[in-house]
Short mmCIF file of N, CA and C in Angstrom, two decimals:
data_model
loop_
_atom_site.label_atom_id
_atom_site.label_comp_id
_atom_site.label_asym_id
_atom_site.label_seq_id
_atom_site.Cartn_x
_atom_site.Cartn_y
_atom_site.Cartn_z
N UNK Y 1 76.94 -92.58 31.14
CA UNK Y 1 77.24 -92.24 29.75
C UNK Y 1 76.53 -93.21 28.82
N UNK Y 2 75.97 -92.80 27.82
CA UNK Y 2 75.46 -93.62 26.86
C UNK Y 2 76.31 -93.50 25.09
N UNK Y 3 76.57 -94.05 24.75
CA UNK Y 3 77.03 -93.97 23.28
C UNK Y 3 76.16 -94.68 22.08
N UNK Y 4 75.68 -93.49 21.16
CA UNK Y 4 74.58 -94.25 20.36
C UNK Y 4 75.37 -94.28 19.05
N UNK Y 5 74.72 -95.26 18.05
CA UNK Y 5 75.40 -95.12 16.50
C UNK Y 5 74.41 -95.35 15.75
N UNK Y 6 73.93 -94.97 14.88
CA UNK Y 6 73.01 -94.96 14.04
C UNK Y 6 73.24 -95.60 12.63
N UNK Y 7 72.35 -96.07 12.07
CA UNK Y 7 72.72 -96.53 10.85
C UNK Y 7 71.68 -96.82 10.27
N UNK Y 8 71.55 -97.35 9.13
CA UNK Y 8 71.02 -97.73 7.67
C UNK Y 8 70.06 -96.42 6.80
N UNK Y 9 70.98 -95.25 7.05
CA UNK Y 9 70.52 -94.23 5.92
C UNK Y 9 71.17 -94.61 4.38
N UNK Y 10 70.23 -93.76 3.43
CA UNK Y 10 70.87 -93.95 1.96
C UNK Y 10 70.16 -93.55 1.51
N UNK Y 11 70.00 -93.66 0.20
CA UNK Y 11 69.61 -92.76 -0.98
C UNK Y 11 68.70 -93.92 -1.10
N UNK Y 12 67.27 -93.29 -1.49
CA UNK Y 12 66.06 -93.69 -2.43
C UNK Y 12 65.17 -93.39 -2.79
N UNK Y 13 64.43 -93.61 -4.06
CA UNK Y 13 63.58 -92.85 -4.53
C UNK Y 13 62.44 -92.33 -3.70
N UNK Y 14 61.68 -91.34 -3.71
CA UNK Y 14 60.37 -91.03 -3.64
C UNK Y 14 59.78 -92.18 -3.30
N UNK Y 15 58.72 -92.37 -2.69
CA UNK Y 15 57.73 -93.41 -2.24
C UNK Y 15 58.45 -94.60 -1.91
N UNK Y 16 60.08 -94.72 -1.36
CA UNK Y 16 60.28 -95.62 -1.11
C UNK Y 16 60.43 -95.79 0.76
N UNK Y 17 61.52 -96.86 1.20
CA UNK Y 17 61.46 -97.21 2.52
C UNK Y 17 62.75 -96.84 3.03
N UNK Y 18 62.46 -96.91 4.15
CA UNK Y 18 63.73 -97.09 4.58
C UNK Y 18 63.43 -97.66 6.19
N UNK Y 19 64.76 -98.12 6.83
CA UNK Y 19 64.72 -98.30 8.49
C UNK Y 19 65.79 -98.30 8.76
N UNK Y 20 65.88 -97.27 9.55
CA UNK Y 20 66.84 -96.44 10.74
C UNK Y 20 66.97 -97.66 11.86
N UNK Y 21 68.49 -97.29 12.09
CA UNK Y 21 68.43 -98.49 13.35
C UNK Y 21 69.25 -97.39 14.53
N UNK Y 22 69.70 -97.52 15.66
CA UNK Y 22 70.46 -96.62 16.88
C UNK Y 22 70.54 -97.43 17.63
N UNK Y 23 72.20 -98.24 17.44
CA UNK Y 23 72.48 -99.41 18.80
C UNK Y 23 73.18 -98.37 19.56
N UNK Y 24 72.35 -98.73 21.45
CA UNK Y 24 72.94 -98.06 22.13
C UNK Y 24 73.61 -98.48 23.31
N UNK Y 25 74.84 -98.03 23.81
CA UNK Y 25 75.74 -98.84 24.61
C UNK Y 25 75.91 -98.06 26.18
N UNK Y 26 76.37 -98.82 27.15
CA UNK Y 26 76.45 -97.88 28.28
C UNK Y 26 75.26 -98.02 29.60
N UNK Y 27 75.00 -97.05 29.80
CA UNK Y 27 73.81 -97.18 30.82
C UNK Y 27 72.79 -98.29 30.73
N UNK Y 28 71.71 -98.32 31.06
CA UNK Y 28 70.72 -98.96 30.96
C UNK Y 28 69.76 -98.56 29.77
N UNK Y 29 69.47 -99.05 28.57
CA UNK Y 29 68.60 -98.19 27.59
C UNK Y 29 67.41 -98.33 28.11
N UNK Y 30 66.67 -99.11 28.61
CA UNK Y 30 65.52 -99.32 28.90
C UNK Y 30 64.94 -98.64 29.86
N UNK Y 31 65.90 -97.71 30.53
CA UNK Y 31 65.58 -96.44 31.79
C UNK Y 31 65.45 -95.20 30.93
N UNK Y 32 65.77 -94.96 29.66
CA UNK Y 32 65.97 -93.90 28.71
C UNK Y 32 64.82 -93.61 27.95
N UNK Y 33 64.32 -92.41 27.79
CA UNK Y 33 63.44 -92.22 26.80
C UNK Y 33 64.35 -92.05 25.28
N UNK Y 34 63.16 -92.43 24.21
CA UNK Y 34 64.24 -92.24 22.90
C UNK Y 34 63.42 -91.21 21.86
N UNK Y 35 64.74 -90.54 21.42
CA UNK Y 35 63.88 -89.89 20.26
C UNK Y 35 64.97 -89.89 18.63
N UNK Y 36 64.33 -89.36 17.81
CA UNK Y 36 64.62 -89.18 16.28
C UNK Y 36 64.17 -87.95 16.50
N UNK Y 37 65.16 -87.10 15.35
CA UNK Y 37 65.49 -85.64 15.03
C UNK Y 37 65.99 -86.01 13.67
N UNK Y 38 65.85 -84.89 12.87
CA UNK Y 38 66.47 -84.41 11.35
C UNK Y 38 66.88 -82.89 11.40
N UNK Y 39 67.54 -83.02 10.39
CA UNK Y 39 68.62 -81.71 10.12
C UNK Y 39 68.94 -81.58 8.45
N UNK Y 40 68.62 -80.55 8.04
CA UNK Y 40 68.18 -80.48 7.15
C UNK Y 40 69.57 -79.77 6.50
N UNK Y 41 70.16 -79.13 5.27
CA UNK Y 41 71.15 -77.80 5.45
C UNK Y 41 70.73 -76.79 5.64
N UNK Y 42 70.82 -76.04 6.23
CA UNK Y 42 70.15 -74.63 6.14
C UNK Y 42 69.17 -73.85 7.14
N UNK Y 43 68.51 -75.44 7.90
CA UNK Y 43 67.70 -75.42 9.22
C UNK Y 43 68.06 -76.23 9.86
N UNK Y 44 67.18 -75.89 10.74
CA UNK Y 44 67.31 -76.08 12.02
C UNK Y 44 66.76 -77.79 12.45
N UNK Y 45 67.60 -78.16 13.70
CA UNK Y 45 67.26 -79.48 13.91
C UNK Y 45 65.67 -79.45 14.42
N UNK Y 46 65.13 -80.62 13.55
CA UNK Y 46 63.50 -80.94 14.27
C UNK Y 46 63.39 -82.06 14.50
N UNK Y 47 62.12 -82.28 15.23
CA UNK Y 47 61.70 -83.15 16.16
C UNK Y 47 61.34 -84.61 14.96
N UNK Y 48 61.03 -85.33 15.24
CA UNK Y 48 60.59 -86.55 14.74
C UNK Y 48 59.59 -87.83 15.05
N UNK Y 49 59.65 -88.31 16.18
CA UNK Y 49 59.30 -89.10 16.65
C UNK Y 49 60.63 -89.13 18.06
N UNK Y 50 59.41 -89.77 18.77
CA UNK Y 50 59.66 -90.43 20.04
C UNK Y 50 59.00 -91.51 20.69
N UNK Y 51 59.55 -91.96 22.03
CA UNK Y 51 59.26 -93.60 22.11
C UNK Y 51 59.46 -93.74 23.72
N UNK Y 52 58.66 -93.90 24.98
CA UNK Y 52 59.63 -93.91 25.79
C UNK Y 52 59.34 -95.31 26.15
N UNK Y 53 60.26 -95.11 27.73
CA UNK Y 53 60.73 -96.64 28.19
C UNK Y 53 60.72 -97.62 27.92
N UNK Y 54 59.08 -98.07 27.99
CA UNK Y 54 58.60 -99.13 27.72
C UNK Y 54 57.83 -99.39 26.24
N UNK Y 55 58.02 -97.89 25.84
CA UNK Y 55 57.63 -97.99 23.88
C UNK Y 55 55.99 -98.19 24.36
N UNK Y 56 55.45 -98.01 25.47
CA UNK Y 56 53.85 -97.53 25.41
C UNK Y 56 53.25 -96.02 25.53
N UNK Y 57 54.64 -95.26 25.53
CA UNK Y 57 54.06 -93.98 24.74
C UNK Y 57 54.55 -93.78 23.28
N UNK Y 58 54.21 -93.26 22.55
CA UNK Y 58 54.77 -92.64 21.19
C UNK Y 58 54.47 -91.59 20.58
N UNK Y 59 55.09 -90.72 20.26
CA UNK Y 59 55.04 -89.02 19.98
C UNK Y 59 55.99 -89.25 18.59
N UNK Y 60 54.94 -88.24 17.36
CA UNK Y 60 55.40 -88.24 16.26
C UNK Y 60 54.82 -86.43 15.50
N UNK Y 61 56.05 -86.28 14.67
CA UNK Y 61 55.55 -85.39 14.14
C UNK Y 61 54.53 -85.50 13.25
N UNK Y 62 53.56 -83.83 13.05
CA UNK Y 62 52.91 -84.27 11.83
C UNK Y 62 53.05 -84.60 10.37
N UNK Y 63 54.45 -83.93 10.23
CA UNK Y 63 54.91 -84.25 8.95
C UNK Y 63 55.37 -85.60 8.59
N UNK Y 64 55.20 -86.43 9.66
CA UNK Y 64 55.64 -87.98 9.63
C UNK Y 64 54.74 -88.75 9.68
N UNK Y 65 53.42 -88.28 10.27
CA UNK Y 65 52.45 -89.20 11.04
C UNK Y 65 52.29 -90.17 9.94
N UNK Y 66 51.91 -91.45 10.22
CA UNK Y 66 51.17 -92.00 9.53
C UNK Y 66 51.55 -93.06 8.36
N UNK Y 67 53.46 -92.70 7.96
CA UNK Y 67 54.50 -92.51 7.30
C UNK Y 67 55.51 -93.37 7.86
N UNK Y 68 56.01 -92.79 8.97
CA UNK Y 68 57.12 -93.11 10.16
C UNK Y 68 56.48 -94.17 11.27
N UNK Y 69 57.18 -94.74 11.40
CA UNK Y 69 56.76 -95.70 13.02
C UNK Y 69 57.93 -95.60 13.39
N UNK Y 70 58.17 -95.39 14.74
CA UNK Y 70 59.34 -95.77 16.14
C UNK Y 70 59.10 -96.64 17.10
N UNK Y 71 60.27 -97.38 16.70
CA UNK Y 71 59.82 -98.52 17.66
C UNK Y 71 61.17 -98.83 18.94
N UNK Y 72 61.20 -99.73 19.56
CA UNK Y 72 62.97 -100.06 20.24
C UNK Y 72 62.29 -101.52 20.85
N UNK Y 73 63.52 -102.31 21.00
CA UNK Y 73 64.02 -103.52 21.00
C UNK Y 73 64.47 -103.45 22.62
N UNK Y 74 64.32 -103.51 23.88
CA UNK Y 74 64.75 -102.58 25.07
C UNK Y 74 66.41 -104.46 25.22
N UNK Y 75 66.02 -105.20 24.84
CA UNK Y 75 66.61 -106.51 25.01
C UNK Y 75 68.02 -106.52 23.75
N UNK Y 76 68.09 -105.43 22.73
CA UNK Y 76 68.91 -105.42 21.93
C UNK Y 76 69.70 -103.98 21.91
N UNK Y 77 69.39 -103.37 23.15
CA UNK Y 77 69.60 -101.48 23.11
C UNK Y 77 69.42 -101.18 21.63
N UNK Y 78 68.32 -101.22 21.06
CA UNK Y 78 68.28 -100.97 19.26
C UNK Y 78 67.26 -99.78 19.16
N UNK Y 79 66.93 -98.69 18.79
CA UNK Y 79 66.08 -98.02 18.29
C UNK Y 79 65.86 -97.92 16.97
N UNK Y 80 64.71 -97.84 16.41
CA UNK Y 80 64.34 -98.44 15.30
C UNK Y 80 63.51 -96.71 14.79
N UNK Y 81 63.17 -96.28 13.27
CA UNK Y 81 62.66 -95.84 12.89
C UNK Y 81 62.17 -96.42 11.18
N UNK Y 82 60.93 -96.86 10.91
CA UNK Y 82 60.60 -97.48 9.90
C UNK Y 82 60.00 -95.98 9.10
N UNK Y 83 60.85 -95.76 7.92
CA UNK Y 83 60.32 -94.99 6.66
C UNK Y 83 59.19 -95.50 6.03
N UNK Y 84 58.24 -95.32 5.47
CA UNK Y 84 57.25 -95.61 4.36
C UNK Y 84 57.35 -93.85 3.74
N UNK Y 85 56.95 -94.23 2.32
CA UNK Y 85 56.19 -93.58 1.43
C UNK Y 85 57.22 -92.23 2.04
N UNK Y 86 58.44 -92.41 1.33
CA UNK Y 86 59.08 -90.98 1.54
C UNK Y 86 59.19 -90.04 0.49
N UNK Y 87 59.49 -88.72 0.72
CA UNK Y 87 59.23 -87.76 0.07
C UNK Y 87 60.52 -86.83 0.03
N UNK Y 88 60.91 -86.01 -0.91
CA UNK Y 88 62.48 -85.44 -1.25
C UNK Y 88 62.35 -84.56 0.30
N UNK Y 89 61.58 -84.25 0.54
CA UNK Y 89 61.25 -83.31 2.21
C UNK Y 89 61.96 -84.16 3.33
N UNK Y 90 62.02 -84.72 3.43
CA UNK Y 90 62.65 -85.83 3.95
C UNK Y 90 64.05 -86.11 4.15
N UNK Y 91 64.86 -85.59 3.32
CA UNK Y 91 65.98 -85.55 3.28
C UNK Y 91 66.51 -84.88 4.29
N UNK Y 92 67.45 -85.40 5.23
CA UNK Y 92 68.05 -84.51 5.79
C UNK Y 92 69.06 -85.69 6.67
N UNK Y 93 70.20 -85.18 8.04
CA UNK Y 93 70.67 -85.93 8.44
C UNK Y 93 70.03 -86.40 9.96
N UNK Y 94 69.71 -87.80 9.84
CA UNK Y 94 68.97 -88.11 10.81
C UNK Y 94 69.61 -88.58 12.16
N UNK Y 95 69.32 -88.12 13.13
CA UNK Y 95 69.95 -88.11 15.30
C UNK Y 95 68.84 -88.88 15.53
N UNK Y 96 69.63 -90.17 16.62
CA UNK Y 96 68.55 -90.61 17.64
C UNK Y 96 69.54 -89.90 18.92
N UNK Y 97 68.41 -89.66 19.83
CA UNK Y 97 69.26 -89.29 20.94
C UNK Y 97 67.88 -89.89 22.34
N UNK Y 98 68.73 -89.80 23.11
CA UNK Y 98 68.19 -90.51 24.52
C UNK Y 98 68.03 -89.11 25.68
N UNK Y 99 67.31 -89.56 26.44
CA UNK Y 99 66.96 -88.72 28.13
C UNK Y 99 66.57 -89.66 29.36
N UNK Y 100 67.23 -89.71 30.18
CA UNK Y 100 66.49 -90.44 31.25
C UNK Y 100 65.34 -89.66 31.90
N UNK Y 101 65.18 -88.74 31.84
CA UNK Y 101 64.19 -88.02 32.45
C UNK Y 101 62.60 -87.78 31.63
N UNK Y 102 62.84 -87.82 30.30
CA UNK Y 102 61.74 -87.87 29.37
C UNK Y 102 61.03 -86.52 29.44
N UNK Y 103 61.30 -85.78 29.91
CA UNK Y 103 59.93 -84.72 29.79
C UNK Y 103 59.25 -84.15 29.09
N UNK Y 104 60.22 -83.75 28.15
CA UNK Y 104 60.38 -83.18 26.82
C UNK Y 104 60.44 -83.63 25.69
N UNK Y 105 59.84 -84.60 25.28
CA UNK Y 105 60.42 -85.57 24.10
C UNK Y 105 60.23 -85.17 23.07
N UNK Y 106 59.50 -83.79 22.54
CA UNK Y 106 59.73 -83.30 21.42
C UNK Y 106 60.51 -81.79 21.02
N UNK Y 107 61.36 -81.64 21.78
CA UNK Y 107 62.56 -80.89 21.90
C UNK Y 107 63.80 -81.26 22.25
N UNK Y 108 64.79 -80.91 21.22
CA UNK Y 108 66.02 -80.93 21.22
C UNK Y 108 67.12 -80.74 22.50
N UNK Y 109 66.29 -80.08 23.31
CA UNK Y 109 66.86 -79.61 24.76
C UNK Y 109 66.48 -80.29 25.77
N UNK Y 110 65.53 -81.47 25.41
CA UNK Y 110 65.08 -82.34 25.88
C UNK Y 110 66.03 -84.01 26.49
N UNK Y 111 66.70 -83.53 25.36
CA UNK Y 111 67.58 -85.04 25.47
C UNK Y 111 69.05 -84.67 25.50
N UNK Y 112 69.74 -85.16 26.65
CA UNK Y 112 70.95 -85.43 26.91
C UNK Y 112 72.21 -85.87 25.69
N UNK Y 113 71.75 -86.90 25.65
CA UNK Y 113 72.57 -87.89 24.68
C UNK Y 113 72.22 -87.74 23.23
N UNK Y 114 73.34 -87.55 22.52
CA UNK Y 114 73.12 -87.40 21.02
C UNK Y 114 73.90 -88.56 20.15
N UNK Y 115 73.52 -89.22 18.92
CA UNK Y 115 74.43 -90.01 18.17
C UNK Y 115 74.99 -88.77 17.05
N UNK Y 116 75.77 -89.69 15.66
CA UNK Y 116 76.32 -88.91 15.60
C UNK Y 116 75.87 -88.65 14.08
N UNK Y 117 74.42 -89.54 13.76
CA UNK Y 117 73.67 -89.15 12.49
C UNK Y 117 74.36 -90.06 11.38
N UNK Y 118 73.21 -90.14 10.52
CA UNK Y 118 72.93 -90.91 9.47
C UNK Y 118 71.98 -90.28 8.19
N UNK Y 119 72.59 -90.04 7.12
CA UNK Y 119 72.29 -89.14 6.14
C UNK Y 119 71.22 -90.39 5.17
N UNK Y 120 70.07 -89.49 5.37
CA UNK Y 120 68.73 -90.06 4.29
C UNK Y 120 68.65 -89.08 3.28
N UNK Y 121 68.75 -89.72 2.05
CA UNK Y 121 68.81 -88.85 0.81
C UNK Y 121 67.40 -89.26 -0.06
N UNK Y 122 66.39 -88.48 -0.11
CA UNK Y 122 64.97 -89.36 -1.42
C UNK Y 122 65.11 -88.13 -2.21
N UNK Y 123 65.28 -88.90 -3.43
CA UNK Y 123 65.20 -88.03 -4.70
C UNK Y 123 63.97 -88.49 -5.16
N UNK Y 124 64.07 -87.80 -6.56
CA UNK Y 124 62.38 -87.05 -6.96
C UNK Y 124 62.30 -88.13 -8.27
#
């Protein structure tokens, strides 16, 4: 069993920052692949970024590229997502969730373990 918690969402302007944190407890995190998901109202959960084991792969959406970095701490069970230059699109409630198996890291059906979200709000 793994139990994740997420934190440091909030409200901020347009072009500002933010960083997502996901302390995770339980198993081994460092056997786990990790990912970030958003949820928007109205749609559907999407993909985000991902990170596995050893954080020498990394998979990101395009609507993030370039924007977003994912990182993890494997010595602090911490998953990390660094905001730059955000946009009201952006808004939504943000999941890290874990897989030991990794296969899938940019699908939702991919990962086992879910937290229980952290609401990012960028206004205009």
């Amino acid at each position: 069993q793994v139990q994740m918690v997420e934190s440091g969402g909030g409200l901020v302007q347009a072009g500002g920052s933010l960083r997502l944190s996901c302390e995770a407890s339980g198993r081994t995190f460092s056997r786990f692949g990790m990912g970030w998901f958003r949820q928007a109202p109205g749609k559907e959960r999407e993909f985000v970024a991902a990170i596995s084991w050893t954080g020498g792969r990394t998979y990101y959406a395009d609507s993030v590229e370039g924007r977003f970095t994912i990182s993890r701490d494997n010595a602090k069970n911490t998953l990390f997502l660094q905001m730059n230059s955000l946009k009201p699109e952006d808004t939504a409630l943000y999941y890290c969730a874990a897989d030991r198996e990794f296969v899938r890291p940019r699908s939702p059906d991919g990962y086992y373990y879910w937290g229980q979200g952290t609401q990012v709000t960028v206004s205009s």
